[in-house]
Amino acid sequence: MGSLFSLLRKKSTDPALHPLIAPMPGAGNLAPTSTETVRIGMGQLLVEGGEPHRNLDRAARMIAEAAERGCDLVLLPETLDFAWTHPSALTEAQPIPGAFSNRLCEEALKHNIYICAGLTEKLNGHNYNTALLINPAGEIIVKYHKINLLTVEQPFYSVGQTLNVVDTPLGKIGVNVCADNYIDGLSIGHTLARMGAEFILAPASWTVDYSITEEHDPYQEKWVKPFSILAQLYNVAVVSTTSVGYIVGGPYEGKKSIGCSLAIDASGIRAQGTFNEFAGELIIAEVPRPVRAEKGTAIGDMLLRKGYQFDQLPRSL
């Protein structure tokens, strides 16, 4: 257990981790961090449709690499068992706890590391797009069902109904999944921040048309912007890891997952994965633990000081 409590490290001064985006007006010094950092491994994993055992073997190797490289936590993609919206999950999804989640719990215990990962869950006759947070003792401490389901995935998964934030030696951690962090789903992140989250972890499967290359990088508006809104409003760190590879089977067949995993805090981008469908890699993000002093209505007061408006409808209404 000694290493469990040595996982909070001094703030890194590595130039590669310097901010890449400017803070919002007025953010300035309103984003304090402690001298502790959390070393997060963002595991961009090749996820093959309908191949859960191969995918889990690959995940196990990524977890081992993260542990060898001194990570406190490894974040893996969404639905890494069957792949996102693969038809085989409709009939082959496992319960949690179950064979696939047990495999991840065993790896967490074996390597004394936190794991956050996405699986497909069979529960009470429904499938859910589920994210798990597992502690180094191999215990599931958060189980979350994706809420902001894309229309195309609704035949595959049911809508989640709960949010949770958990206290850990690393900090307060909230979990969501992929499109929960779209601009139109950002109320989910707002709620996790209101619940005290210092870190929001999001397994993901970001997909684009096969013709899109890294030169087109579509992720500034789609991901960097919403992550930055949460990070700079609340002083939280938002970290998301996505799969790589071509999508086979299901409504997105022929598209591709292209990495570009992100770790963003109030200062900007802390780490970013390669934008490429072949970029299976582990990216290390050294993220200072944010200081979240405000609670309850004090958060509202803070948001008002930053210019956030609660009482106005969108102009189009």
PDB file of C-alpha atoms in Angstrom:
ATOM      1  CA  MET A   1       0.000   0.000   0.000  1.00  0.00           C
ATOM      2  CA  GLY A   2       3.016   2.280   0.310  1.00  0.00           C
ATOM      3  CA  SER A   3       2.983   3.109  -3.387  1.00  0.00           C
ATOM      4  CA  LEU A   4      -0.724   3.920  -3.217  1.00  0.00           C
ATOM      5  CA  PHE A   5       0.020   6.919  -1.033  1.00  0.00           C
ATOM      6  CA  SER A   6       3.154   7.959  -2.896  1.00  0.00           C
ATOM      7  CA  LEU A   7       1.158   8.577  -6.062  1.00  0.00           C
ATOM      8  CA  LEU A   8       0.807  12.324  -5.509  1.00  0.00           C
ATOM      9  CA  ARG A   9       3.880  13.923  -6.995  1.00  0.00           C
ATOM     10  CA  LYS A  10       5.474  17.338  -7.367  1.00  0.00           C
ATOM     11  CA  LYS A  11       4.267  19.530 -10.173  1.00  0.00           C
ATOM     12  CA  SER A  12       6.082  18.884 -13.476  1.00  0.00           C
ATOM     13  CA  THR A  13       7.990  21.651 -15.236  1.00  0.00           C
ATOM     14  CA  ASP A  14       8.337  19.694 -18.491  1.00  0.00           C
ATOM     15  CA  PRO A  15       8.003  22.250 -21.359  1.00  0.00           C
ATOM     16  CA  ALA A  16       6.037  19.670 -23.350  1.00  0.00           C
ATOM     17  CA  LEU A  17       3.201  20.062 -20.862  1.00  0.00           C
ATOM     18  CA  HIS A  18       2.877  23.847 -21.150  1.00  0.00           C
ATOM     19  CA  PRO A  19      -0.596  25.239 -21.978  1.00  0.00           C
ATOM     20  CA  LEU A  20      -1.635  25.310 -25.631  1.00  0.00           C
ATOM     21  CA  ILE A  21      -4.809  27.359 -25.287  1.00  0.00           C
ATOM     22  CA  ALA A  22      -5.394  30.721 -23.691  1.00  0.00           C
ATOM     23  CA  PRO A  23      -7.491  30.968 -20.531  1.00  0.00           C
ATOM     24  CA  MET A  24     -10.939  32.516 -20.720  1.00  0.00           C
ATOM     25  CA  PRO A  25     -11.166  36.223 -19.919  1.00  0.00           C
ATOM     26  CA  GLY A  26     -11.053  36.751 -16.188  1.00  0.00           C
ATOM     27  CA  ALA A  27      -9.812  33.231 -15.426  1.00  0.00           C
ATOM     28  CA  GLY A  28      -6.351  34.527 -14.530  1.00  0.00           C
ATOM     29  CA  ASN A  29      -5.403  33.467 -11.035  1.00  0.00           C
ATOM     30  CA  LEU A  30      -8.772  31.867 -10.282  1.00  0.00           C
ATOM     31  CA  ALA A  31      -7.454  28.373 -10.984  1.00  0.00           C
ATOM     32  CA  PRO A  32      -5.240  27.334  -8.071  1.00  0.00           C
ATOM     33  CA  THR A  33      -3.548  23.932  -8.020  1.00  0.00           C
ATOM     34  CA  SER A  34      -1.738  22.089  -5.280  1.00  0.00           C
ATOM     35  CA  THR A  35       1.871  20.953  -5.548  1.00  0.00           C
ATOM     36  CA  GLU A  36       0.565  17.396  -5.961  1.00  0.00           C
ATOM     37  CA  THR A  37       0.212  15.905  -9.424  1.00  0.00           C
ATOM     38  CA  VAL A  38      -1.517  12.820 -10.744  1.00  0.00           C
ATOM     39  CA  ARG A  39       0.256  10.836 -13.436  1.00  0.00           C
ATOM     40  CA  ILE A  40      -2.439   9.617 -15.820  1.00  0.00           C
ATOM     41  CA  GLY A  41      -1.816   7.152 -18.634  1.00  0.00           C
ATOM     42  CA  MET A  42      -4.153   7.772 -21.572  1.00  0.00           C
ATOM     43  CA  GLY A  43      -4.278   4.385 -23.294  1.00  0.00           C
ATOM     44  CA  GLN A  44      -5.201   4.848 -26.955  1.00  0.00           C
ATOM     45  CA  LEU A  45      -6.213   1.276 -27.602  1.00  0.00           C
ATOM     46  CA  LEU A  46      -6.890  -0.552 -30.850  1.00  0.00           C
ATOM     47  CA  VAL A  47     -10.447  -1.824 -30.324  1.00  0.00           C
ATOM     48  CA  GLU A  48     -11.678  -4.471 -32.772  1.00  0.00           C
ATOM     49  CA  GLY A  49     -15.402  -4.886 -33.294  1.00  0.00           C
ATOM     50  CA  GLY A  50     -16.756  -8.121 -31.830  1.00  0.00           C
ATOM     51  CA  GLU A  51     -13.401  -9.257 -30.411  1.00  0.00           C
ATOM     52  CA  PRO A  52     -13.695  -8.797 -26.628  1.00  0.00           C
ATOM     53  CA  HIS A  53     -10.966 -11.258 -25.627  1.00  0.00           C
ATOM     54  CA  ARG A  54      -8.380  -9.778 -27.979  1.00  0.00           C
ATOM     55  CA  ASN A  55      -9.370  -6.280 -26.886  1.00  0.00           C
ATOM     56  CA  LEU A  56      -9.072  -7.163 -23.198  1.00  0.00           C
ATOM     57  CA  ASP A  57      -5.676  -8.790 -23.770  1.00  0.00           C
ATOM     58  CA  ARG A  58      -4.551  -5.584 -25.445  1.00  0.00           C
ATOM     59  CA  ALA A  59      -5.971  -3.548 -22.560  1.00  0.00           C
ATOM     60  CA  ALA A  60      -4.053  -5.704 -20.075  1.00  0.00           C
ATOM     61  CA  ARG A  61      -0.799  -4.962 -21.884  1.00  0.00           C
ATOM     62  CA  MET A  62      -1.589  -1.247 -21.867  1.00  0.00           C
ATOM     63  CA  ILE A  63      -2.323  -1.358 -18.129  1.00  0.00           C
ATOM     64  CA  ALA A  64       0.983  -3.123 -17.501  1.00  0.00           C
ATOM     65  CA  GLU A  65       2.833  -0.490 -19.531  1.00  0.00           C
ATOM     66  CA  ALA A  66       1.138   2.312 -17.599  1.00  0.00           C
ATOM     67  CA  ALA A  67       2.184   0.737 -14.307  1.00  0.00           C
ATOM     68  CA  GLU A  68       5.759   0.260 -15.530  1.00  0.00           C
ATOM     69  CA  ARG A  69       5.894   3.935 -16.473  1.00  0.00           C
ATOM     70  CA  GLY A  70       4.795   5.022 -13.021  1.00  0.00           C
ATOM     71  CA  CYS A  71       1.198   6.005 -13.721  1.00  0.00           C
ATOM     72  CA  ASP A  72      -1.206   6.393 -10.819  1.00  0.00           C
ATOM     73  CA  LEU A  73      -4.202   5.815 -13.080  1.00  0.00           C
ATOM     74  CA  VAL A  74      -4.758   4.490 -16.585  1.00  0.00           C
ATOM     75  CA  LEU A  75      -7.735   5.649 -18.645  1.00  0.00           C
ATOM     76  CA  LEU A  76      -8.930   3.340 -21.428  1.00  0.00           C
ATOM     77  CA  PRO A  77     -11.544   3.829 -24.186  1.00  0.00           C
ATOM     78  CA  GLU A  78     -15.318   3.462 -24.322  1.00  0.00           C
ATOM     79  CA  THR A  79     -16.891  -0.017 -24.844  1.00  0.00           C
ATOM     80  CA  LEU A  80     -13.450  -1.577 -25.227  1.00  0.00           C
ATOM     81  CA  ASP A  81     -14.901  -5.089 -25.101  1.00  0.00           C
ATOM     82  CA  PHE A  82     -17.062  -5.254 -28.260  1.00  0.00           C
ATOM     83  CA  ALA A  83     -16.363  -1.762 -29.653  1.00  0.00           C
ATOM     84  CA  TRP A  84     -18.919   1.003 -29.853  1.00  0.00           C
ATOM     85  CA  THR A  85     -22.262  -0.045 -31.461  1.00  0.00           C
ATOM     86  CA  HIS A  86     -20.968  -3.417 -32.647  1.00  0.00           C
ATOM     87  CA  PRO A  87     -24.008  -5.710 -33.131  1.00  0.00           C
ATOM     88  CA  SER A  88     -22.448  -8.623 -31.236  1.00  0.00           C
ATOM     89  CA  ALA A  89     -22.841  -6.678 -27.986  1.00  0.00           C
ATOM     90  CA  LEU A  90     -26.625  -6.948 -28.253  1.00  0.00           C
ATOM     91  CA  THR A  91     -26.467 -10.660 -27.500  1.00  0.00           C
ATOM     92  CA  GLU A  92     -23.044 -11.187 -25.906  1.00  0.00           C
ATOM     93  CA  ALA A  93     -22.713  -8.329 -23.413  1.00  0.00           C
ATOM     94  CA  GLN A  94     -21.744  -9.421 -19.895  1.00  0.00           C
ATOM     95  CA  PRO A  95     -23.043  -8.318 -16.491  1.00  0.00           C
ATOM     96  CA  ILE A  96     -20.901  -6.230 -14.140  1.00  0.00           C
ATOM     97  CA  PRO A  97     -19.428  -7.764 -12.045  1.00  0.00           C
ATOM     98  CA  GLY A  98     -18.747 -10.380 -14.693  1.00  0.00           C
ATOM     99  CA  ALA A  99     -16.012 -11.952 -16.773  1.00  0.00           C
ATOM    100  CA  PHE A 100     -14.837  -8.775 -18.517  1.00  0.00           C
ATOM    101  CA  SER A 101     -14.984  -6.421 -15.541  1.00  0.00           C
ATOM    102  CA  ASN A 102     -13.308  -9.096 -13.404  1.00  0.00           C
ATOM    103  CA  ARG A 103     -10.392  -9.128 -15.841  1.00  0.00           C
ATOM    104  CA  LEU A 104      -9.899  -5.393 -15.382  1.00  0.00           C
ATOM    105  CA  CYS A 105     -10.208  -5.684 -11.597  1.00  0.00           C
ATOM    106  CA  GLU A 106      -7.526  -8.383 -11.592  1.00  0.00           C
ATOM    107  CA  GLU A 107      -5.195  -6.146 -13.607  1.00  0.00           C
ATOM    108  CA  ALA A 108      -5.753  -3.232 -11.221  1.00  0.00           C
ATOM    109  CA  LEU A 109      -4.864  -5.430  -8.264  1.00  0.00           C
ATOM    110  CA  LYS A 110      -1.911  -7.028 -10.047  1.00  0.00           C
ATOM    111  CA  HIS A 111      -0.360  -3.686 -10.985  1.00  0.00           C
ATOM    112  CA  ASN A 112      -1.533  -1.599  -7.994  1.00  0.00           C
ATOM    113  CA  ILE A 113      -3.096   1.035 -10.247  1.00  0.00           C
ATOM    114  CA  TYR A 114      -6.406   2.818 -10.728  1.00  0.00           C
ATOM    115  CA  ILE A 115      -8.205   1.886 -13.957  1.00  0.00           C
ATOM    116  CA  CYS A 116     -11.018   3.786 -15.647  1.00  0.00           C
ATOM    117  CA  ALA A 117     -12.426   1.975 -18.668  1.00  0.00           C
ATOM    118  CA  GLY A 118     -15.556   1.520 -20.745  1.00  0.00           C
ATOM    119  CA  LEU A 119     -17.423  -1.791 -21.127  1.00  0.00           C
ATOM    120  CA  THR A 120     -20.805  -2.903 -22.442  1.00  0.00           C
ATOM    121  CA  GLU A 121     -23.030  -4.047 -19.566  1.00  0.00           C
ATOM    122  CA  LYS A 122     -26.018  -6.382 -19.589  1.00  0.00           C
ATOM    123  CA  LEU A 123     -28.347  -5.427 -16.741  1.00  0.00           C
ATOM    124  CA  ASN A 124     -32.007  -6.346 -16.176  1.00  0.00           C
ATOM    125  CA  GLY A 125     -32.597  -7.105 -19.838  1.00  0.00           C
ATOM    126  CA  HIS A 126     -30.950  -3.894 -21.080  1.00  0.00           C
ATOM    127  CA  ASN A 127     -27.502  -3.008 -22.382  1.00  0.00           C
ATOM    128  CA  TYR A 128     -25.637   0.030 -21.075  1.00  0.00           C
ATOM    129  CA  ASN A 129     -22.602   1.908 -22.296  1.00  0.00           C
ATOM    130  CA  THR A 130     -20.797   1.705 -18.968  1.00  0.00           C
ATOM    131  CA  ALA A 131     -17.687   3.298 -17.502  1.00  0.00           C
ATOM    132  CA  LEU A 132     -15.946   1.813 -14.473  1.00  0.00           C
ATOM    133  CA  LEU A 133     -13.455   3.254 -12.018  1.00  0.00           C
ATOM    134  CA  ILE A 134     -11.495   0.503 -10.282  1.00  0.00           C
ATOM    135  CA  ASN A 135      -9.139   1.089  -7.363  1.00  0.00           C
ATOM    136  CA  PRO A 136      -5.722  -0.581  -6.846  1.00  0.00           C
ATOM    137  CA  ALA A 137      -7.359  -3.170  -4.565  1.00  0.00           C
ATOM    138  CA  GLY A 138      -9.332  -4.396  -7.579  1.00  0.00           C
ATOM    139  CA  GLU A 139     -12.648  -2.943  -6.357  1.00  0.00           C
ATOM    140  CA  ILE A 140     -15.172  -1.156  -8.571  1.00  0.00           C
ATOM    141  CA  ILE A 141     -15.718   2.199  -6.866  1.00  0.00           C
ATOM    142  CA  VAL A 142     -17.756   3.905  -9.609  1.00  0.00           C
ATOM    143  CA  LYS A 143     -20.085   2.391 -12.210  1.00  0.00           C
ATOM    144  CA  TYR A 144     -21.638   4.903 -14.580  1.00  0.00           C
ATOM    145  CA  HIS A 145     -24.076   4.495 -17.493  1.00  0.00           C
ATOM    146  CA  LYS A 146     -23.728   6.943 -20.383  1.00  0.00           C
ATOM    147  CA  ILE A 147     -26.537   9.507 -20.462  1.00  0.00           C
ATOM    148  CA  ASN A 148     -26.049  11.616 -23.608  1.00  0.00           C
ATOM    149  CA  LEU A 149     -26.523   8.787 -26.096  1.00  0.00           C
ATOM    150  CA  LEU A 150     -26.228   9.587 -29.776  1.00  0.00           C
ATOM    151  CA  THR A 151     -29.374   8.745 -31.757  1.00  0.00           C
ATOM    152  CA  VAL A 152     -27.428   6.132 -33.693  1.00  0.00           C
ATOM    153  CA  GLU A 153     -26.435   4.261 -30.512  1.00  0.00           C
ATOM    154  CA  GLN A 154     -29.846   4.226 -28.846  1.00  0.00           C
ATOM    155  CA  PRO A 155     -30.802   0.833 -30.370  1.00  0.00           C
ATOM    156  CA  PHE A 156     -27.706  -0.579 -28.611  1.00  0.00           C
ATOM    157  CA  TYR A 157     -27.740   1.049 -25.160  1.00  0.00           C
ATOM    158  CA  SER A 158     -30.238   2.377 -22.629  1.00  0.00           C
ATOM    159  CA  VAL A 159     -29.932   5.838 -21.072  1.00  0.00           C
ATOM    160  CA  GLY A 160     -28.171   6.076 -17.708  1.00  0.00           C
ATOM    161  CA  GLN A 161     -29.868   7.645 -14.707  1.00  0.00           C
ATOM    162  CA  THR A 162     -27.182   8.406 -12.120  1.00  0.00           C
ATOM    163  CA  LEU A 163     -24.026  10.471 -11.596  1.00  0.00           C
ATOM    164  CA  ASN A 164     -21.402   9.932  -8.927  1.00  0.00           C
ATOM    165  CA  VAL A 165     -18.189  11.482  -7.619  1.00  0.00           C
ATOM    166  CA  VAL A 166     -15.865   9.444  -5.424  1.00  0.00           C
ATOM    167  CA  ASP A 167     -13.121  10.463  -2.986  1.00  0.00           C
ATOM    168  CA  THR A 168      -9.749   8.814  -3.614  1.00  0.00           C
ATOM    169  CA  PRO A 169      -6.150   9.497  -2.513  1.00  0.00           C
ATOM    170  CA  LEU A 170      -5.682  10.997  -6.000  1.00  0.00           C
ATOM    171  CA  GLY A 171      -8.529  13.465  -5.499  1.00  0.00           C
ATOM    172  CA  LYS A 172     -12.275  13.608  -6.100  1.00  0.00           C
ATOM    173  CA  ILE A 173     -13.051  11.800  -9.356  1.00  0.00           C
ATOM    174  CA  GLY A 174     -16.177  11.932 -11.511  1.00  0.00           C
ATOM    175  CA  VAL A 175     -16.749   9.682 -14.519  1.00  0.00           C
ATOM    176  CA  ASN A 176     -18.744  10.124 -17.710  1.00  0.00           C
ATOM    177  CA  VAL A 177     -18.502   8.840 -21.296  1.00  0.00           C
ATOM    178  CA  CYS A 178     -17.615  10.416 -24.646  1.00  0.00           C
ATOM    179  CA  ALA A 179     -20.630  12.460 -25.926  1.00  0.00           C
ATOM    180  CA  ASP A 180     -21.567  13.342 -22.344  1.00  0.00           C
ATOM    181  CA  ASN A 181     -18.987  16.065 -22.990  1.00  0.00           C
ATOM    182  CA  TYR A 182     -20.587  17.432 -26.150  1.00  0.00           C
ATOM    183  CA  ILE A 183     -21.587  21.072 -25.807  1.00  0.00           C
ATOM    184  CA  ASP A 184     -25.238  19.968 -25.764  1.00  0.00           C
ATOM    185  CA  GLY A 185     -24.529  17.473 -22.976  1.00  0.00           C
ATOM    186  CA  LEU A 186     -22.264  19.685 -20.900  1.00  0.00           C
ATOM    187  CA  SER A 187     -24.818  19.878 -18.092  1.00  0.00           C
ATOM    188  CA  ILE A 188     -23.504  16.428 -17.116  1.00  0.00           C
ATOM    189  CA  GLY A 189     -20.011  17.836 -16.589  1.00  0.00           C
ATOM    190  CA  HIS A 190     -21.448  20.880 -14.835  1.00  0.00           C
ATOM    191  CA  THR A 191     -23.204  18.536 -12.410  1.00  0.00           C
ATOM    192  CA  LEU A 192     -20.068  16.479 -11.733  1.00  0.00           C
ATOM    193  CA  ALA A 193     -18.205  19.727 -11.039  1.00  0.00           C
ATOM    194  CA  ARG A 194     -20.997  20.857  -8.691  1.00  0.00           C
ATOM    195  CA  MET A 195     -20.612  17.526  -6.894  1.00  0.00           C
ATOM    196  CA  GLY A 196     -16.998  18.426  -6.182  1.00  0.00           C
ATOM    197  CA  ALA A 197     -15.106  16.587  -8.919  1.00  0.00           C
ATOM    198  CA  GLU A 198     -11.483  17.645  -9.300  1.00  0.00           C
ATOM    199  CA  PHE A 199     -10.972  15.236 -12.198  1.00  0.00           C
ATOM    200  CA  ILE A 200     -13.551  14.214 -14.807  1.00  0.00           C
ATOM    201  CA  LEU A 201     -12.533  11.027 -16.614  1.00  0.00           C
ATOM    202  CA  ALA A 202     -14.225  10.065 -19.878  1.00  0.00           C
ATOM    203  CA  PRO A 203     -13.639   6.832 -21.803  1.00  0.00           C
ATOM    204  CA  ALA A 204     -14.450   7.644 -25.437  1.00  0.00           C
ATOM    205  CA  SER A 205     -14.565   6.391 -29.014  1.00  0.00           C
ATOM    206  CA  TRP A 206     -14.144   9.472 -31.196  1.00  0.00           C
ATOM    207  CA  THR A 207     -14.945   8.644 -34.800  1.00  0.00           C
ATOM    208  CA  VAL A 208     -14.604  10.425 -38.120  1.00  0.00           C
ATOM    209  CA  ASP A 209     -15.184   9.604 -41.769  1.00  0.00           C
ATOM    210  CA  TYR A 210     -12.426   7.503 -43.306  1.00  0.00           C
ATOM    211  CA  SER A 211     -11.376  10.451 -45.513  1.00  0.00           C
ATOM    212  CA  ILE A 212     -10.523  12.712 -42.548  1.00  0.00           C
ATOM    213  CA  THR A 213      -6.798  13.016 -41.806  1.00  0.00           C
ATOM    214  CA  GLU A 214      -4.813  14.738 -39.100  1.00  0.00           C
ATOM    215  CA  GLU A 215      -4.533  17.834 -41.325  1.00  0.00           C
ATOM    216  CA  HIS A 216      -8.294  18.336 -40.932  1.00  0.00           C
ATOM    217  CA  ASP A 217      -8.214  17.960 -37.096  1.00  0.00           C
ATOM    218  CA  PRO A 218     -11.903  18.555 -36.215  1.00  0.00           C
ATOM    219  CA  TYR A 219     -11.439  18.443 -32.463  1.00  0.00           C
ATOM    220  CA  GLN A 220     -10.842  22.057 -31.478  1.00  0.00           C
ATOM    221  CA  GLU A 221     -14.538  22.942 -31.400  1.00  0.00           C
ATOM    222  CA  LYS A 222     -15.864  19.457 -30.697  1.00  0.00           C
ATOM    223  CA  TRP A 223     -13.670  18.517 -27.725  1.00  0.00           C
ATOM    224  CA  VAL A 224     -11.111  21.145 -26.749  1.00  0.00           C
ATOM    225  CA  LYS A 225     -13.805  23.811 -26.419  1.00  0.00           C
ATOM    226  CA  PRO A 226     -16.232  21.962 -24.091  1.00  0.00           C
ATOM    227  CA  PHE A 227     -13.408  20.507 -21.989  1.00  0.00           C
ATOM    228  CA  SER A 228     -11.943  23.995 -21.621  1.00  0.00           C
ATOM    229  CA  ILE A 229     -15.298  25.477 -20.619  1.00  0.00           C
ATOM    230  CA  LEU A 230     -15.597  23.028 -17.725  1.00  0.00           C
ATOM    231  CA  ALA A 231     -11.933  23.293 -16.785  1.00  0.00           C
ATOM    232  CA  GLN A 232     -11.868  27.078 -16.696  1.00  0.00           C
ATOM    233  CA  LEU A 233     -15.274  27.629 -15.117  1.00  0.00           C
ATOM    234  CA  TYR A 234     -14.811  25.167 -12.269  1.00  0.00           C
ATOM    235  CA  ASN A 235     -11.052  24.550 -12.098  1.00  0.00           C
ATOM    236  CA  VAL A 236     -11.343  20.845 -12.899  1.00  0.00           C
ATOM    237  CA  ALA A 237      -9.171  18.613 -15.062  1.00  0.00           C
ATOM    238  CA  VAL A 238     -11.008  16.807 -17.873  1.00  0.00           C
ATOM    239  CA  VAL A 239      -9.276  13.759 -19.342  1.00  0.00           C
ATOM    240  CA  SER A 240     -10.591  11.579 -22.151  1.00  0.00           C
ATOM    241  CA  THR A 241      -9.033   8.604 -23.917  1.00  0.00           C
ATOM    242  CA  THR A 242     -10.309   7.276 -27.229  1.00  0.00           C
ATOM    243  CA  SER A 243      -9.825   4.123 -29.255  1.00  0.00           C
ATOM    244  CA  VAL A 244      -8.085   3.780 -32.607  1.00  0.00           C
ATOM    245  CA  GLY A 245      -8.759   1.597 -35.638  1.00  0.00           C
ATOM    246  CA  TYR A 246     -11.338   1.108 -38.372  1.00  0.00           C
ATOM    247  CA  ILE A 247     -14.926   0.424 -37.369  1.00  0.00           C
ATOM    248  CA  VAL A 248     -16.308  -2.904 -38.565  1.00  0.00           C
ATOM    249  CA  GLY A 249     -19.997  -3.740 -38.151  1.00  0.00           C
ATOM    250  CA  GLY A 250     -22.851  -1.554 -36.966  1.00  0.00           C
ATOM    251  CA  PRO A 251     -24.094   1.832 -38.170  1.00  0.00           C
ATOM    252  CA  TYR A 252     -20.638   3.437 -38.303  1.00  0.00           C
ATOM    253  CA  GLU A 253     -18.960   0.700 -40.343  1.00  0.00           C
ATOM    254  CA  GLY A 254     -16.254   2.164 -42.565  1.00  0.00           C
ATOM    255  CA  LYS A 255     -15.525   5.091 -40.281  1.00  0.00           C
ATOM    256  CA  LYS A 256     -12.470   5.172 -38.054  1.00  0.00           C
ATOM    257  CA  SER A 257     -11.428   6.031 -34.511  1.00  0.00           C
ATOM    258  CA  ILE A 258      -8.371   8.228 -34.596  1.00  0.00           C
ATOM    259  CA  GLY A 259      -7.020   8.842 -31.119  1.00  0.00           C
ATOM    260  CA  CYS A 260      -6.266  12.487 -30.276  1.00  0.00           C
ATOM    261  CA  SER A 261      -6.950  11.756 -26.579  1.00  0.00           C
ATOM    262  CA  LEU A 262      -6.946  14.900 -24.445  1.00  0.00           C
ATOM    263  CA  ALA A 263      -6.067  16.042 -20.939  1.00  0.00           C
ATOM    264  CA  ILE A 264      -7.150  19.626 -20.251  1.00  0.00           C
ATOM    265  CA  ASP A 265      -7.177  21.728 -17.102  1.00  0.00           C
ATOM    266  CA  ALA A 266      -7.744  25.418 -16.443  1.00  0.00           C
ATOM    267  CA  SER A 267      -4.301  26.280 -17.829  1.00  0.00           C
ATOM    268  CA  GLY A 268      -4.836  24.556 -21.170  1.00  0.00           C
ATOM    269  CA  ILE A 269      -3.951  21.265 -22.820  1.00  0.00           C
ATOM    270  CA  ARG A 270      -1.760  19.141 -20.571  1.00  0.00           C
ATOM    271  CA  ALA A 271      -1.334  16.250 -23.003  1.00  0.00           C
ATOM    272  CA  GLN A 272      -2.714  15.133 -26.355  1.00  0.00           C
ATOM    273  CA  GLY A 273      -2.514  11.855 -28.249  1.00  0.00           C
ATOM    274  CA  THR A 274      -1.574  11.402 -31.866  1.00  0.00           C
ATOM    275  CA  PHE A 275      -4.403  11.973 -34.368  1.00  0.00           C
ATOM    276  CA  ASN A 276      -4.239   8.780 -36.435  1.00  0.00           C
ATOM    277  CA  GLU A 277      -6.237   5.562 -36.735  1.00  0.00           C
ATOM    278  CA  PHE A 278      -3.034   3.552 -36.242  1.00  0.00           C
ATOM    279  CA  ALA A 279      -1.838   5.491 -33.187  1.00  0.00           C
ATOM    280  CA  GLY A 280      -2.188   2.826 -30.528  1.00  0.00           C
ATOM    281  CA  GLU A 281      -0.057   4.341 -27.776  1.00  0.00           C
ATOM    282  CA  LEU A 282       0.131   5.322 -24.128  1.00  0.00           C
ATOM    283  CA  ILE A 283       0.266   9.061 -23.555  1.00  0.00           C
ATOM    284  CA  ILE A 284       1.382  10.307 -20.139  1.00  0.00           C
ATOM    285  CA  ALA A 285      -0.356  13.334 -18.657  1.00  0.00           C
ATOM    286  CA  GLU A 286       1.089  14.951 -15.530  1.00  0.00           C
ATOM    287  CA  VAL A 287      -1.933  16.811 -14.178  1.00  0.00           C
ATOM    288  CA  PRO A 288      -1.685  19.037 -11.079  1.00  0.00           C
ATOM    289  CA  ARG A 289      -4.468  18.325  -8.621  1.00  0.00           C
ATOM    290  CA  PRO A 290      -6.895  21.263  -8.802  1.00  0.00           C
ATOM    291  CA  VAL A 291      -7.903  23.087  -5.631  1.00  0.00           C
ATOM    292  CA  ARG A 292     -11.703  23.226  -5.408  1.00  0.00           C
ATOM    293  CA  ALA A 293     -12.390  25.569  -2.493  1.00  0.00           C
ATOM    294  CA  GLU A 294     -16.008  26.470  -3.293  1.00  0.00           C
ATOM    295  CA  LYS A 295     -18.961  24.239  -2.431  1.00  0.00           C
ATOM    296  CA  GLY A 296     -22.717  24.536  -2.861  1.00  0.00           C
ATOM    297  CA  THR A 297     -23.988  28.044  -3.527  1.00  0.00           C
ATOM    298  CA  ALA A 298     -20.442  29.403  -3.315  1.00  0.00           C
ATOM    299  CA  ILE A 299     -19.882  27.751  -6.702  1.00  0.00           C
ATOM    300  CA  GLY A 300     -22.713  29.832  -8.129  1.00  0.00           C
ATOM    301  CA  ASP A 301     -21.148  32.980  -6.693  1.00  0.00           C
ATOM    302  CA  MET A 302     -17.834  32.040  -8.293  1.00  0.00           C
ATOM    303  CA  LEU A 303     -19.486  31.470 -11.674  1.00  0.00           C
ATOM    304  CA  LEU A 304     -21.198  34.855 -11.479  1.00  0.00           C
ATOM    305  CA  ARG A 305     -17.822  36.496 -10.823  1.00  0.00           C
ATOM    306  CA  LYS A 306     -16.575  34.813 -14.004  1.00  0.00           C
ATOM    307  CA  GLY A 307     -19.493  36.188 -16.002  1.00  0.00           C
ATOM    308  CA  TYR A 308     -21.571  33.014 -16.244  1.00  0.00           C
ATOM    309  CA  GLN A 309     -25.266  33.796 -16.722  1.00  0.00           C
ATOM    310  CA  PHE A 310     -27.919  31.556 -15.206  1.00  0.00           C
ATOM    311  CA  ASP A 311     -31.055  33.516 -16.063  1.00  0.00           C
ATOM    312  CA  GLN A 312     -31.020  33.933 -19.837  1.00  0.00           C
ATOM    313  CA  LEU A 313     -32.540  31.681 -22.465  1.00  0.00           C
ATOM    314  CA  PRO A 314     -30.676  31.138 -25.751  1.00  0.00           C
ATOM    315  CA  ARG A 315     -31.361  33.957 -28.202  1.00  0.00           C
ATOM    316  CA  SER A 316     -33.085  31.580 -30.632  1.00  0.00           C
ATOM    317  CA  LEU A 317     -35.896  30.798 -28.130  1.00  0.00           C
TER     318      LEU A 317
END
